[in-house]
XYZ file of C-alpha atoms in Angstrom:
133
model
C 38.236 -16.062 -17.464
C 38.589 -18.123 -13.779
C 37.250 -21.756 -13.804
C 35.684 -22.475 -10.896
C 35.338 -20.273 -7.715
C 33.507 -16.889 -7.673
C 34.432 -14.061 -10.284
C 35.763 -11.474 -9.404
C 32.680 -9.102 -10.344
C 30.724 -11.163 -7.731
C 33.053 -10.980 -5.356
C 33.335 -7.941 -4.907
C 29.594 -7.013 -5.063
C 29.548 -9.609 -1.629
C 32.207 -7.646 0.245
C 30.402 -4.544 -0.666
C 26.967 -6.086 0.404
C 28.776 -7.025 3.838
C 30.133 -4.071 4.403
C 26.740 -2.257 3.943
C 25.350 -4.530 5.946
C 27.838 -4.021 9.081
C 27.834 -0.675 8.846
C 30.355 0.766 6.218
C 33.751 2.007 7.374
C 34.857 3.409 10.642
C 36.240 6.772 11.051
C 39.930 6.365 11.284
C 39.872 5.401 7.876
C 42.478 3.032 8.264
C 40.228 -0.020 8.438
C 36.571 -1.180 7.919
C 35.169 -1.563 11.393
C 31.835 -2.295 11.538
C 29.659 0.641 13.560
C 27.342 -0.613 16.733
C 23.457 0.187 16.329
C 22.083 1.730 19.568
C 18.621 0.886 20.330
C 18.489 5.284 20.945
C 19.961 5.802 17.332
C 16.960 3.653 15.720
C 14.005 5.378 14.964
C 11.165 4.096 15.563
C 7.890 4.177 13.346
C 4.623 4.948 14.406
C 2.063 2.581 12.644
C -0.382 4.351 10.253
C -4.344 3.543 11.702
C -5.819 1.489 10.159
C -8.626 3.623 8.651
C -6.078 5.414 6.713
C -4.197 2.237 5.618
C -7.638 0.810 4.347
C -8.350 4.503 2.572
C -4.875 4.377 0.749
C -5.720 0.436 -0.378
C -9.189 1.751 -1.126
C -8.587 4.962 -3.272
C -5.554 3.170 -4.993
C -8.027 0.433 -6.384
C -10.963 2.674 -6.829
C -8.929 4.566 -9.333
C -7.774 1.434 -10.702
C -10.991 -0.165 -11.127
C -12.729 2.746 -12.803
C -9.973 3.076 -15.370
C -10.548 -0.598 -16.499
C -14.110 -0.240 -15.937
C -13.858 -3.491 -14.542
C -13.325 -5.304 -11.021
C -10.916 -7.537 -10.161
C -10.465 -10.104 -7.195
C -10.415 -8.308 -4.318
C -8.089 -10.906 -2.786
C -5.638 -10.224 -5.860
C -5.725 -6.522 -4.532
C -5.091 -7.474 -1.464
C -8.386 -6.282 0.079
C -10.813 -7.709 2.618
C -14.737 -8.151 1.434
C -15.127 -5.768 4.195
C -12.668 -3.148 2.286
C -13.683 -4.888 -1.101
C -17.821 -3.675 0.009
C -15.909 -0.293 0.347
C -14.568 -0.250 -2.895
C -18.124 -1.532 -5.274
C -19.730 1.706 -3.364
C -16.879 4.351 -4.063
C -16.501 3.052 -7.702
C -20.136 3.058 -8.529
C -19.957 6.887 -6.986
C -17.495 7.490 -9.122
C -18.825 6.616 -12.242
C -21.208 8.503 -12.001
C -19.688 11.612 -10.742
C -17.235 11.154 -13.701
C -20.174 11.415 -16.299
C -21.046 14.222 -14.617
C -18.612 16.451 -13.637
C -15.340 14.977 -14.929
C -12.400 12.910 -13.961
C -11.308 16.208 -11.258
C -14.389 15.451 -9.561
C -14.347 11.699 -9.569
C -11.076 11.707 -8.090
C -12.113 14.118 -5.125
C -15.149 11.640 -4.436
C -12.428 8.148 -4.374
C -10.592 10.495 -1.731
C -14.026 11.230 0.357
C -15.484 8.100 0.265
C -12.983 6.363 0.460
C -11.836 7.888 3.908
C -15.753 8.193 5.380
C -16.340 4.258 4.345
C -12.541 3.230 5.845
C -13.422 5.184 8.983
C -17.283 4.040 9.356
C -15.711 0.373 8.618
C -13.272 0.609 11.156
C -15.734 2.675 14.118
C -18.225 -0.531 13.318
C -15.541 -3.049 14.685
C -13.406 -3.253 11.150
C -12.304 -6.713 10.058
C -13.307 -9.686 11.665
C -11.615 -13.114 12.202
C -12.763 -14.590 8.847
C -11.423 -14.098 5.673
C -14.207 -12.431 4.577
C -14.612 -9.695 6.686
């Protein structure tokens, strides 16, 4: 056991976190060299729309919510009252399709309703500037 400094575990976990981070080894194998990023090589993402962001957040809590059988904060899901509105409506749906034709069928409805109340939401104007929209 070392007194002072770093052990020998750690230290070794660093130089394998830098040379992750610079790009692993180079290709002669004689030497680590780190590897240049080209802006080309990168891909780049496409951002999802938003009215399919808001159904995933939507449908994720709906199914969520009618498992408890309670709500939550809508802030604590990390919803907007606008999305939150969403969610009362789709639940409520739910719940009742569930008494009636089963958990299949509730789960179909989150997935509808979900998607036709993100999409209305966001054709409307979507979020506002407050934090309650």
């Amino acid at each position: 056991m070392r007194t002072g400094g770093v052990p020998m575990l750690g230290a070794g976990v660093g130089f394998m976190a830098v040379l992750l981070t610079l790009g692993g080894c180079g290709g002669s194998g004689s030497a680590a060299t780190p590897q240049k990023a080209t802006a080309a090589a990168a891909p780049t993402a496409t951002p999802a729309p938003p009215e399919d962001l808001c159904t995933r957040l939507v449908a994720h809590w709906s199914r969520e919510v009618l498992d408890q059988n309670t709500y939550g904060d809508y802030q604590s899901m990390g919803l907007s009252n606008g999305q939150y509105d969403i969610l009362i409506k789709v639940v409520d749906a739910a719940r009742a399709e569930k008494k009636r034709q089963g958990a299949t069928a509730a789960d179909r409805l989150i997935d509808r309703q979900a998607r036709s109340g993100c999409v209305r939401w966001y054709r409307d104007g979507g979020p506002g500037e407050g934090p309650w929209s």
